[in-house]
Coordinates of C-alpha atoms in Angstrom, one line a residue:
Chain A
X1 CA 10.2 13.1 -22.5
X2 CA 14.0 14.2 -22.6
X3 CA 13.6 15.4 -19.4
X4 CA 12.7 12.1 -17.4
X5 CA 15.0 10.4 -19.5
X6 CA 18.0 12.8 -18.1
X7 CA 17.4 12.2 -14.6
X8 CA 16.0 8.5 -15.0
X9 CA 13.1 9.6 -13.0
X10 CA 9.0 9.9 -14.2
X11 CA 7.2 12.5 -11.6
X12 CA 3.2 12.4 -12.0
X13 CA 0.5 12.2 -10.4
X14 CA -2.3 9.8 -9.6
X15 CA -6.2 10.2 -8.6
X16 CA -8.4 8.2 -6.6
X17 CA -11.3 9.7 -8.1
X18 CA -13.6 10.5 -4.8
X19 CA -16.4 12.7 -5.2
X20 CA -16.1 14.1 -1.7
X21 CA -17.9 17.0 -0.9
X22 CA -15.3 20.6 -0.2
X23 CA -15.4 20.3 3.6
X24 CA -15.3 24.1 3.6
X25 CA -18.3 24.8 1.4
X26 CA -20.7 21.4 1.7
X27 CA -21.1 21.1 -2.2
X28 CA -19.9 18.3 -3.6
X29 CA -18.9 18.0 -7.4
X30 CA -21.8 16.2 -9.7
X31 CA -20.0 12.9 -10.9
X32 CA -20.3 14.5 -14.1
X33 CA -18.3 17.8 -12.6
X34 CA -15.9 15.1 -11.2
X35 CA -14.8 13.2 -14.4
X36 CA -14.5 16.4 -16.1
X37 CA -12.3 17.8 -13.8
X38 CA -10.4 14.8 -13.6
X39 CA -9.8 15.4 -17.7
X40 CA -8.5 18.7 -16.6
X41 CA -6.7 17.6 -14.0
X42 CA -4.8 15.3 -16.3
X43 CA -4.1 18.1 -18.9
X44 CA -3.0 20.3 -17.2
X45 CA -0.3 18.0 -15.3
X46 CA 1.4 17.3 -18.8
X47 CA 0.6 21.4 -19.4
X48 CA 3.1 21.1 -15.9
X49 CA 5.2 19.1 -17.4
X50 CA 4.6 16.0 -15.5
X51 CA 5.1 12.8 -17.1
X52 CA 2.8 10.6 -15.7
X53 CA -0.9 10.9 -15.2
X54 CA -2.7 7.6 -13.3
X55 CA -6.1 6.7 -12.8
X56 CA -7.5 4.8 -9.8
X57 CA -10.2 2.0 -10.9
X58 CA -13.3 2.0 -8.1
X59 CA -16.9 0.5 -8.8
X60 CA -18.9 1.8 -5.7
X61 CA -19.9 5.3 -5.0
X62 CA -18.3 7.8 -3.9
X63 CA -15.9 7.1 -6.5
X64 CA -16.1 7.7 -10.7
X65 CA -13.5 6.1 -12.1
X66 CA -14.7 2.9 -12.5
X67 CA -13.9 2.9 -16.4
X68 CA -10.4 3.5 -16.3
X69 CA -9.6 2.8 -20.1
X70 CA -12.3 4.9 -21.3
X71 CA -11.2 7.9 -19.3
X72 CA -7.3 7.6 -20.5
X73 CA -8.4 6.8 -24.1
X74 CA -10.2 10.5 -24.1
X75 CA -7.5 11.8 -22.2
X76 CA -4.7 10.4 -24.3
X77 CA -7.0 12.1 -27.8
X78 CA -6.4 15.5 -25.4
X79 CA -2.8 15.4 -24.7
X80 CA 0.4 14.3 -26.6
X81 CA 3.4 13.2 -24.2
X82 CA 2.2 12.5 -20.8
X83 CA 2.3 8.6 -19.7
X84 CA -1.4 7.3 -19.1
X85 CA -1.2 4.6 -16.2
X86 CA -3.9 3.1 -13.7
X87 CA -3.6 3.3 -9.7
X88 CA -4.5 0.4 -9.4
X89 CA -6.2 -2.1 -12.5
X90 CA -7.7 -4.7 -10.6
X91 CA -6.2 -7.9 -11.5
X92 CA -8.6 -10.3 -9.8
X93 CA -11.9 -9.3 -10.5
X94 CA -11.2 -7.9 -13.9
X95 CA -10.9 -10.8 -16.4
X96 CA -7.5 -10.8 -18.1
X97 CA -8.4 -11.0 -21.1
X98 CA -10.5 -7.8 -20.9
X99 CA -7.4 -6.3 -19.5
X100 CA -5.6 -7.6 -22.4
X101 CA -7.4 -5.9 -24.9
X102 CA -8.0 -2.6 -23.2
X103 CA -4.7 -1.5 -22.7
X104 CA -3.6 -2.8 -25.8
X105 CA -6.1 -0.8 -27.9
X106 CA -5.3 2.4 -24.9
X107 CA -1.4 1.4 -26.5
X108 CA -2.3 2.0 -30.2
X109 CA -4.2 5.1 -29.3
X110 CA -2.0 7.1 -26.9
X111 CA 0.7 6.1 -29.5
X112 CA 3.0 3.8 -26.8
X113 CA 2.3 6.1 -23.7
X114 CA 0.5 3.2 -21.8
X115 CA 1.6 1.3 -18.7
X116 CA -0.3 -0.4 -16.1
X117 CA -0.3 -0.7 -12.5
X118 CA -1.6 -4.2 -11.1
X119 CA -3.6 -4.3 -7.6
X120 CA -5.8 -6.9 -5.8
X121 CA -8.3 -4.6 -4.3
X122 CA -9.5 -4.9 -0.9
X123 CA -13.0 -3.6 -1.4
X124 CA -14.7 -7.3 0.0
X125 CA -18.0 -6.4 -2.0
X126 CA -16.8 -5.8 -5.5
X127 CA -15.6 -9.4 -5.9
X128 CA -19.2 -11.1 -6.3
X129 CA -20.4 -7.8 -8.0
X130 CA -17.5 -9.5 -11.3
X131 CA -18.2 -13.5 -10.0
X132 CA -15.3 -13.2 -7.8
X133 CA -14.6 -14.2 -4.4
X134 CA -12.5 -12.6 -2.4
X135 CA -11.0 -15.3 -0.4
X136 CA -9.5 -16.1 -3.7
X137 CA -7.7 -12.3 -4.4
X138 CA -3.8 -14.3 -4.3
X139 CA -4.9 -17.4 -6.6
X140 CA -6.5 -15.2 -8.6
X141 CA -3.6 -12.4 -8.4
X142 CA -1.5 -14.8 -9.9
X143 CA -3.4 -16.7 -12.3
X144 CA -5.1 -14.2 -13.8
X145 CA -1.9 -12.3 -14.5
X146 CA 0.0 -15.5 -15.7
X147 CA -2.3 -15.6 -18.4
X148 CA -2.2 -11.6 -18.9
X149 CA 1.4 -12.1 -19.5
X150 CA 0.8 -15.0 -21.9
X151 CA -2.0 -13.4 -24.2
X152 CA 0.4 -10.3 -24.7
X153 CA 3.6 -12.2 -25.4
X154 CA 2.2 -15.2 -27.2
X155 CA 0.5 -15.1 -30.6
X156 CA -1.9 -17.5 -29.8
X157 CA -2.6 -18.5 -26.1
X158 CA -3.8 -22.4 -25.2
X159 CA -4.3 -21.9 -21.5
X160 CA -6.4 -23.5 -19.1
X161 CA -6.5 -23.0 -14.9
X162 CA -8.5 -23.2 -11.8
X163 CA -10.2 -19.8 -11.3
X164 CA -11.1 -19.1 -15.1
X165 CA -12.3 -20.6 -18.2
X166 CA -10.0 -21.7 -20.4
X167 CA -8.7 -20.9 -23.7
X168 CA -7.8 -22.8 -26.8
X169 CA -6.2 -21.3 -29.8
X170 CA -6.7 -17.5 -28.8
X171 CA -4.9 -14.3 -30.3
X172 CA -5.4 -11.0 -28.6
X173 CA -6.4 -8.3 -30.9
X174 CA -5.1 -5.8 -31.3
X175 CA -1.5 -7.3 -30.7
X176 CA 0.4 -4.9 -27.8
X177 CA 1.7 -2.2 -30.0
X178 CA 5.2 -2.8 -31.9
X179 CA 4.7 -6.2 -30.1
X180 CA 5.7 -4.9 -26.8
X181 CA 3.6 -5.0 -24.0
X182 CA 2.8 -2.2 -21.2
X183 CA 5.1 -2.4 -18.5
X184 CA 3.6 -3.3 -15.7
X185 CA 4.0 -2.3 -12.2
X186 CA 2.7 -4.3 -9.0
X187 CA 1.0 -1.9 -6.4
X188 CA 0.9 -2.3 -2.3
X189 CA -0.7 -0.5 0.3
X190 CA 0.9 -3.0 3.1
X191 CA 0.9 -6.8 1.3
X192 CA 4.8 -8.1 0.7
X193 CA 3.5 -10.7 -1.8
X194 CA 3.0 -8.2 -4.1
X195 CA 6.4 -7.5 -3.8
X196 CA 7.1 -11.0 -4.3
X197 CA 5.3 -11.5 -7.4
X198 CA 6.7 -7.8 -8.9
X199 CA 10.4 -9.4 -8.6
X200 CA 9.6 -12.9 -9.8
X201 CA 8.1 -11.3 -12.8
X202 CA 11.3 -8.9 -13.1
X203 CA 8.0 -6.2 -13.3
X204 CA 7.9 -2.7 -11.2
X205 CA 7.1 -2.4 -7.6
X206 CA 4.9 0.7 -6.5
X207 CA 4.7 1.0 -3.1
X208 CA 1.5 2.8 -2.2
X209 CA 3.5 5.0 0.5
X210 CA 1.1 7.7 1.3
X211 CA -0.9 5.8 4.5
X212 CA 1.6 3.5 6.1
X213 CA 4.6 4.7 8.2
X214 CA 7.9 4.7 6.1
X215 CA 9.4 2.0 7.7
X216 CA 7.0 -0.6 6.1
X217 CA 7.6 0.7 2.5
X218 CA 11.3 0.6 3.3
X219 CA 10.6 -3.1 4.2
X220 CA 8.5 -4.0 1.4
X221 CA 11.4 -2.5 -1.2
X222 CA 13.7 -3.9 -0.1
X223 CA 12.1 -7.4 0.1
X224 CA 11.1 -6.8 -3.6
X225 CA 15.0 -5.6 -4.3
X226 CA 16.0 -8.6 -2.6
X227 CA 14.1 -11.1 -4.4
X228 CA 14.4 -9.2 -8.0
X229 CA 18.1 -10.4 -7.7
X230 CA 17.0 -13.7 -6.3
X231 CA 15.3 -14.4 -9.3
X232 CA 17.9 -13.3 -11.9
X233 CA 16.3 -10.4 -13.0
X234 CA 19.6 -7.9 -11.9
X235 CA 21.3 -6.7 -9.2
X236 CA 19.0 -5.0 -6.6
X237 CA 19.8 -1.6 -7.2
X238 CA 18.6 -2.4 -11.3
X239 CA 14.8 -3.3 -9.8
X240 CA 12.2 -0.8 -10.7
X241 CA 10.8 1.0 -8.0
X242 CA 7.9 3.9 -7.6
X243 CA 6.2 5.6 -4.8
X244 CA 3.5 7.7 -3.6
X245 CA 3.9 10.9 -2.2
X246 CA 1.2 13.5 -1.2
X247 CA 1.7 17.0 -0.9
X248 CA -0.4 20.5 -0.1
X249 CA 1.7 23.2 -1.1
X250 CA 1.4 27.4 -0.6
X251 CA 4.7 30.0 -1.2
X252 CA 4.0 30.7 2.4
X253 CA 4.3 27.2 4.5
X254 CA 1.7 28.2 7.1
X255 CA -0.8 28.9 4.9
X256 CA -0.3 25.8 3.4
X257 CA -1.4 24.1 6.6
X258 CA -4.3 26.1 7.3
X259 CA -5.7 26.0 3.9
X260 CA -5.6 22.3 3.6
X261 CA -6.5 21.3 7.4
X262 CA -10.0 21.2 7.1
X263 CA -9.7 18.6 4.0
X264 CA -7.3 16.4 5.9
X265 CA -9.7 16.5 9.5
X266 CA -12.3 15.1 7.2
X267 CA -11.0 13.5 4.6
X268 CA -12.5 10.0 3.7
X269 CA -9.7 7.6 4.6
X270 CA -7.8 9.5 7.3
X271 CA -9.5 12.4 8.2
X272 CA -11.4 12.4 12.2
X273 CA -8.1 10.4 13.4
X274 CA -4.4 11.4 14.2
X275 CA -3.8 15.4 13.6
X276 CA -2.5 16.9 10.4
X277 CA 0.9 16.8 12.6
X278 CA 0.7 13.4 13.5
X279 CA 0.3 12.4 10.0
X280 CA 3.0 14.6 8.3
X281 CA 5.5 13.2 10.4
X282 CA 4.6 9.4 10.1
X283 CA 3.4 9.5 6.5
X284 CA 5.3 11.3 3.3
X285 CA 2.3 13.9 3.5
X286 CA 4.0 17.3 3.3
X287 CA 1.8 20.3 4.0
X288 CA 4.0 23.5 2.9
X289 CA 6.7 25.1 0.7
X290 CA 7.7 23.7 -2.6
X291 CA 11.2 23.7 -1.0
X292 CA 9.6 21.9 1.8
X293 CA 8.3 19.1 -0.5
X294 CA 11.5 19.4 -2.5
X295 CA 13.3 18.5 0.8
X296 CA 11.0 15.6 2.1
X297 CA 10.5 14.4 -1.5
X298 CA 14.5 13.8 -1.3
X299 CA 14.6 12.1 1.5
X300 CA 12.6 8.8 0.4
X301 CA 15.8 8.5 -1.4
X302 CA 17.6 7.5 1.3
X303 CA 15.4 4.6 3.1
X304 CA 14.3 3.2 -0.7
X305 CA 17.2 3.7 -3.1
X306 CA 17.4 5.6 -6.1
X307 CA 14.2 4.5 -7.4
X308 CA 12.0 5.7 -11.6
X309 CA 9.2 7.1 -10.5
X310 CA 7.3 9.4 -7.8
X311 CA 3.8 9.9 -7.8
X312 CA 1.9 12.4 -6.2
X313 CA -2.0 12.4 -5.0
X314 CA -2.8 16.4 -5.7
X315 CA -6.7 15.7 -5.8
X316 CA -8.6 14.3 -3.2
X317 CA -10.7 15.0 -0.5
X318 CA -12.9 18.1 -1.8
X319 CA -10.4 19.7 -3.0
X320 CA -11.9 22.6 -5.7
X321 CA -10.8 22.0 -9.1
X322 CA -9.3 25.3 -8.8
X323 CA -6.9 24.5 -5.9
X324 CA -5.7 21.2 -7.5
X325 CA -4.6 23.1 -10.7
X326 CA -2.6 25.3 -8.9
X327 CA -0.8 22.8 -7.0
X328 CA 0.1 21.2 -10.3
X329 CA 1.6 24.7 -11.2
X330 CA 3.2 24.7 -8.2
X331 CA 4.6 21.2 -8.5
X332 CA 5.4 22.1 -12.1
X333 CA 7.4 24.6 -11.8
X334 CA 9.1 25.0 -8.2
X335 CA 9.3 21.2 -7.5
X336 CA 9.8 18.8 -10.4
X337 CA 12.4 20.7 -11.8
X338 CA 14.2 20.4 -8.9
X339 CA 13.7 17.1 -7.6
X340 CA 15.2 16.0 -11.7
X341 CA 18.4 17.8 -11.3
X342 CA 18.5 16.7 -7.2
X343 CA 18.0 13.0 -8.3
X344 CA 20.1 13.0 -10.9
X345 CA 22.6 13.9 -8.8
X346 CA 24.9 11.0 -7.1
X347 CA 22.3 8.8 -9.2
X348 CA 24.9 5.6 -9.7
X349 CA 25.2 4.9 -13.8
X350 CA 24.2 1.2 -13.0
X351 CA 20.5 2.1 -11.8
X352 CA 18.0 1.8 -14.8
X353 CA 15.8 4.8 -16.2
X354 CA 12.4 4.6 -15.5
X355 CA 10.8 1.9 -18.2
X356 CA 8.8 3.7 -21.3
X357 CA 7.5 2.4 -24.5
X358 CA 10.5 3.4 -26.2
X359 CA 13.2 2.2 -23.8
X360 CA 11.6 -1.2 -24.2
X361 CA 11.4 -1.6 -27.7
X362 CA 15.1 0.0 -28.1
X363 CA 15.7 -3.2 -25.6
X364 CA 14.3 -5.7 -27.3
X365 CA 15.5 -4.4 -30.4
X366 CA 18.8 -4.7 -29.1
X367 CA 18.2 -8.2 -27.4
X368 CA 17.0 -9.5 -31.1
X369 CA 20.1 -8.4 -32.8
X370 CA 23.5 -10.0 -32.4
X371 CA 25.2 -9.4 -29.5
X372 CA 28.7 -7.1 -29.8
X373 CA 28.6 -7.0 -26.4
X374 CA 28.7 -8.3 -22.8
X375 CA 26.9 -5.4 -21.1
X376 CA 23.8 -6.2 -19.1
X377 CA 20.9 -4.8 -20.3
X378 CA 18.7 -4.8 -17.1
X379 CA 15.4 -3.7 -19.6
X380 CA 16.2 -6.6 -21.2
X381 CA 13.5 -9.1 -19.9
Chain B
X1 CA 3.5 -0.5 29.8
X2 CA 0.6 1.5 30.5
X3 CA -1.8 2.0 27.8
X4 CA -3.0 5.2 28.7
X5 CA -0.7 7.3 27.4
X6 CA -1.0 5.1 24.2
X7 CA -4.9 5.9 23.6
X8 CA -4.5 8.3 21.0
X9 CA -2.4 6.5 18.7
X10 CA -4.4 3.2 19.6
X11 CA -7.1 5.5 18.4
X12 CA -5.5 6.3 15.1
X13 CA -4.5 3.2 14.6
X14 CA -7.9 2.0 14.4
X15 CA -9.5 4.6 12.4
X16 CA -6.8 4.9 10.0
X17 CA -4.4 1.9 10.3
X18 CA -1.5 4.5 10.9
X19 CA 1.2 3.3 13.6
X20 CA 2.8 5.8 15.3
X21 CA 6.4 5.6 16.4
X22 CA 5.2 4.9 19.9
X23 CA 2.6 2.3 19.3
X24 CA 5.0 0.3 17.4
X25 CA 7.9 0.5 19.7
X26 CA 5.0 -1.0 21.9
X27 CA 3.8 -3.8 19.6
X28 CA 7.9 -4.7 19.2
X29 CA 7.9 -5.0 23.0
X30 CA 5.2 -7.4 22.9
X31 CA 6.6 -9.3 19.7
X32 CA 9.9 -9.6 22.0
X33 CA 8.3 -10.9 25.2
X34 CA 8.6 -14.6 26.3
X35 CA 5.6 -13.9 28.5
X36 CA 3.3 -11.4 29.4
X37 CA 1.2 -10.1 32.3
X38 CA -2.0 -8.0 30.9
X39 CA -4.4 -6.4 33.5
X40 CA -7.2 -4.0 33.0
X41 CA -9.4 -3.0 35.6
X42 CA -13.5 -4.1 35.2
X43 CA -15.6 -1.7 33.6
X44 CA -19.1 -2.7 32.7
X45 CA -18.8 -6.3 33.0
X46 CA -15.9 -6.5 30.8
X47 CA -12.4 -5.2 30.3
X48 CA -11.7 -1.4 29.6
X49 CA -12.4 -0.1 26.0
X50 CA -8.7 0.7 26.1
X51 CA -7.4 -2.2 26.9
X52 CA -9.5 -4.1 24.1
X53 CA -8.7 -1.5 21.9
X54 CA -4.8 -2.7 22.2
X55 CA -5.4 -5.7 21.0
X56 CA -7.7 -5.1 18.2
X57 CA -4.9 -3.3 16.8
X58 CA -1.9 -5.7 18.0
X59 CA -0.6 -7.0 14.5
X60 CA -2.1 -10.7 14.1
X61 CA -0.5 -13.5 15.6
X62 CA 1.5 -10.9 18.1
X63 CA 0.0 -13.5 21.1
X64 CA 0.2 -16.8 19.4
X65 CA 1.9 -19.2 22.0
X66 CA 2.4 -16.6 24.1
X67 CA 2.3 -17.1 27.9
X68 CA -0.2 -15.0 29.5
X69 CA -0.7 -14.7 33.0
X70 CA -3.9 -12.9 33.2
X71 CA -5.0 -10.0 36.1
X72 CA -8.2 -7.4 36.7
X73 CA -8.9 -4.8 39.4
X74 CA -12.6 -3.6 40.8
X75 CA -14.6 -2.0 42.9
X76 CA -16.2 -5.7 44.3
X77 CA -15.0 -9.0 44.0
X78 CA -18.4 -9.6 43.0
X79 CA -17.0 -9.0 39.4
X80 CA -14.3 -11.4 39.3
X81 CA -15.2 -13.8 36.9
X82 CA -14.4 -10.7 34.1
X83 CA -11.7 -12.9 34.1
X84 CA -13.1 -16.2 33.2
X85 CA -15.8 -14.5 31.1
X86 CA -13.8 -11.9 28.5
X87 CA -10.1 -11.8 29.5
X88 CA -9.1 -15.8 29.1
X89 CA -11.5 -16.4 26.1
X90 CA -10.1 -13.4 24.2
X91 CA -6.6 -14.5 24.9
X92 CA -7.5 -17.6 24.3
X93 CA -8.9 -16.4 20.7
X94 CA -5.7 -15.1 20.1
X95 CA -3.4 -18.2 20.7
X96 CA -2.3 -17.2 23.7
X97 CA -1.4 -19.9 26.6
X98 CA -3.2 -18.8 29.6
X99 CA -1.9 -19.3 32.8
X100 CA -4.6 -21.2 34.9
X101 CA -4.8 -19.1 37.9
X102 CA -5.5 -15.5 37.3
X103 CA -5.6 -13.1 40.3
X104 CA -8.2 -10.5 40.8
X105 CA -8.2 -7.5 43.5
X106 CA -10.9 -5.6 44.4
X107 CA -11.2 -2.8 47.0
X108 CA -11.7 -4.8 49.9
X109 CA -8.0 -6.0 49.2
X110 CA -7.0 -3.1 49.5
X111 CA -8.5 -2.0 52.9
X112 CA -6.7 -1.8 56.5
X113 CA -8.6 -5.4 57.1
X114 CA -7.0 -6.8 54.0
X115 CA -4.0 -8.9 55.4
X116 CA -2.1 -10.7 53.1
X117 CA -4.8 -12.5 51.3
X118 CA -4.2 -10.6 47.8
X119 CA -0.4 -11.0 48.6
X120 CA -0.9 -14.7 48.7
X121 CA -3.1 -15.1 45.4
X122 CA -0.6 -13.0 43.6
X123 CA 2.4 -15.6 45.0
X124 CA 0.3 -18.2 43.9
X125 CA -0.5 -17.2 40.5
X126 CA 3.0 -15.6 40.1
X127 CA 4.3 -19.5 40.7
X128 CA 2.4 -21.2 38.4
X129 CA 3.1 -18.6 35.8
X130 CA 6.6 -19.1 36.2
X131 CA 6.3 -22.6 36.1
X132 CA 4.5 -22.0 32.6
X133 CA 7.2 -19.8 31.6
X134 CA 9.8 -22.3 32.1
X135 CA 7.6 -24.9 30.7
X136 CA 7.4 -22.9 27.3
X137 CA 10.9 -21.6 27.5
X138 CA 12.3 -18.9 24.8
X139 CA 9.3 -18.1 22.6
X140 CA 9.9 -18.9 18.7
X141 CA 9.8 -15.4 16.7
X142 CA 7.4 -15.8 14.1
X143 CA 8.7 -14.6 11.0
X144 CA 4.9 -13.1 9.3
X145 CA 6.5 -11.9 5.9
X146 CA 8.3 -15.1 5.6
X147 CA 5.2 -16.9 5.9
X148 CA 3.5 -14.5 4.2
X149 CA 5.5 -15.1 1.1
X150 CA 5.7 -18.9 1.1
X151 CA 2.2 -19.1 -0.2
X152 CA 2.5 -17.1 -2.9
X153 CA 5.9 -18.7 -3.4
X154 CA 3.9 -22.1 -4.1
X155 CA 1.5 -20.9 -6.6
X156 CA 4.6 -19.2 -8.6
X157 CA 5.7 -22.3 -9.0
X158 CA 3.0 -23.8 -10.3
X159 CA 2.9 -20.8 -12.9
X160 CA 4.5 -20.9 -16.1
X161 CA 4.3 -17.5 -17.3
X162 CA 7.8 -16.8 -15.6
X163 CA 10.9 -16.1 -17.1

């Protein structure tokens, strides 16, 4: 963890869990081959030295990782320093409460290495399949995590509202571990309330990055900048903000591109539309040498600010389990390493450290005790 | 503008919901305009693919109160009413002010017999249009995000979980 603390930044990565089948062979994993790998794939990024490992959450085929708890509470008995997170937890069909106690028990288990990454979900279908309806996904975005907030901070919750039943007298158990709950980051493919709500809350912003040109994601952060200060949480530059990224990576940069072009022409969300060309140069995909992702990876820097923490999507599209593990040795050991000492430099003292489990209970450690002095403490909240 | 040289990223755009650099530069020009003048030529008793294909992927509300003076080219006049029948409802759909008269041309317009017949429904057209235009005056810029935000704006406030 020293590492990420030095440069302020977290670099992981994060999984959609798609069982797609490897353009280049036909086969597609078993789910069972899938989850497994995904175990794998999350062991050997700490192995990398990476210090984040996300899961999506997805509850229609052909995706597995519809459990996401379950699969981070195995993987956090496997590993011992990497940050377990979700890409995204669906806040309105899952019921907060369930939330709640999930991620608190994940929390106890993973020994503080838990966060959570909030999304609506825009799959129309799953919302009656959890007695949802989807014309509902804002309401319920922001009741349902109003209460989440509640049952984590309060000892015993009396709540009532519109979309939910309510609650009288209730105590979450277990309690959020050393009484601190997971920090929580609000996740957008292209909607600017989220941002909204992430700044109102004083919570992270995660801007989904990988499929929408870069001048929406520069919008979208600096809306949530924006309103972080407007709501008192800190300057603009003290706001917590992560990306997505998505890199294919060889020594050679050419064989790069023609190893992963047949995954990219067919895979599931962008694949049969603009070329691999067209999509490097609108989207932060990077097809090429570590120093080529190095480069680009820099460069977000300057349209979003020194932001905590940069994802990367490694594993998707039929990729072989075999090809995603060396790209995490690749982004291991010729790209992290560089992209901490890079961001670290010209990084201004007043921009916060990415949030962990420890910085937040050194912060409200220090918010409890008398104040000797005036400094603001932007993890303070 | 001419669409064509727009198809593939209008293509793209709708299989993936990526923009190019180009598209957008389009849908800003759009956004910007106080009027516009959309014509596609007949094909199969509608508009082009292409040109629908635009505005499937124009960002919502792109058109609303947006003066549109309506145009369509064919082989016969006999397909005029393309104009009446998909052009005008679509735009309509979309919030946009129609202009009453729309002008069609056809190949006979264009023959040596033509005379000034098409010359004279374009003048025609073209006055009314600008007579809508003034009407209208500067369009109001829609502000999207702004609008976007003010309803999630009101349910934080009813919320109480805030700091």
């Amino acid at each position: 963890m020293g590492s990420s603390e030095a440069s302020g930044m977290q670099f992981g990565i994060f999984t959609v869990g798609d069982v797609t089948p490897d353009p280049t062979t036909g086969k597609a994993p078993t789910e069972a081959e899938r989850i497994r790998a995904t175990v794998a794939i999350a062991r050997k990024a700490e192995e990398a030295g990476l210090d984040v490992f996300a899961t999506g959450e997805h509850h229609n085929p052909p995706f597995v990782p519809s459990s996401p708890t379950t699969l981070l509470g195995y993987i956090a008995g496997q590993t011992e320093r990497i940050i377990l997170s979700t890409s995204t937890t669906l806040i309105t069909t899952n019921d907060p409460v369930k939330i709640a106690e999930d991620f608190s028990v994940l929390q106890h288990l993973s020994g503080g290495r838990t966060d959570v990454m909030l999304g609506r979900g825009n799959t129309g279908p799953v919302y009656p399949w959890f007695g949802q309806d989807i014309r509902n996904a804002l309401p319920l975005t922001v009741e349902h995590y109003g209460l989440l907030r509640r049952l984590w901070r309060e000892e015993v919750v009396d709540w009532q509202g519109k979309l939910r039943t309510s609650l009288q007298g209730f105590t979450l158990a277990p309690r959020p571990l050393d009484n601190v709950p997971p920090f929580v980051w609000h996740a957008s493919i292209r909607t600017p309330e989220v941002a909204e709500l992430a700044a109102y809350f004083g919570d992270g912003f995660f801007a989904n990055h990988i499929f929408w040109p870069t001048s929406h994601t520069q919008a979208m952060v600096e809306l949530y900048r924006r309103r972080f200060e407007h709501y008192g949480h800190g300057t603009p530059e003290q706001a917590i903000v992560g990306l997505g990224g998505q890199a294919f990576m060889r020594r050679n940069s050419q064989d790069a591109v023609d190893e992963f072009r047949p995954y990219f022409d067919n895979a599931p969300v962008y694949g049969h539309g603009p070329s691999l060309e067209d999509f490097t140069a609108l989207t932060p995909l990077t097809v090429g040498s570590p120093a080529q992702v190095v480069e680009r990876t820099l460069g977000f820097r300057d349209y979003v600010g020194d932001y905590q923490r940069q994802l990367f999507l490694m594993d998707h599209a039929g990729l072989p389990l075999k090809t995603v593990l060396e790209q995490l040795d690749l982004l291991g050991e010729e790209v992290v390493p560089v992209l901490r000492q890079e961001f670290a430099v010209g990084r201004p003292a007043g921009v916060p450290a990415a949030p962990t489990h420890e910085s937040l209970l050194r912060a409200r450690t220090a918010d409890e005790e008398p104040q000797t002095d005036s400094e603001d403490n932007p993890e303070a909240r | 503008m001419e669409l064509r040289p727009l198809g593939h990223p209008i293509m793209d755009a709708m299989l993936t919901g990526v923009t190019a650099d180009a598209l957008e530069s389009a849908f800003q020009a759009v956004a910007a305009a106080d009027g516009i003048i959309a014509v596609t030529p007949a094909f199969n008793a509608s508009f082009s693919g292409l040109f629908k294909s635009f505005f499937d992927v124009l960002p919502a509300q792109a058109l609303s109160d947006m003066p549109v003076l309506i145009g369509a080219t064919g082989g016969t006049e006999r397909h005029s009413l393309v104009l009446e029948h998909a052009l005008r409802p679509m735009f309509s759909y979309l919030h946009a002010i129609v202009s009453p008269r729309a002008v069609y041309a056809a190949t006979s317009d264009f023959g040596s017999q033509a005379g000034p017949a098409l010359g004279e429904r374009i003048a025609t057209a073209a006055a009314d249009f600008a007579r809508l235009l003034r009407a209208c005056g500067p369009r109001a810029r829609r502000d999207l995000v702004d609008e976007d935000l003010a309803s999630i704006q009101q349910l934080l406030g009813g919320e109480t979980g805030g700091s």
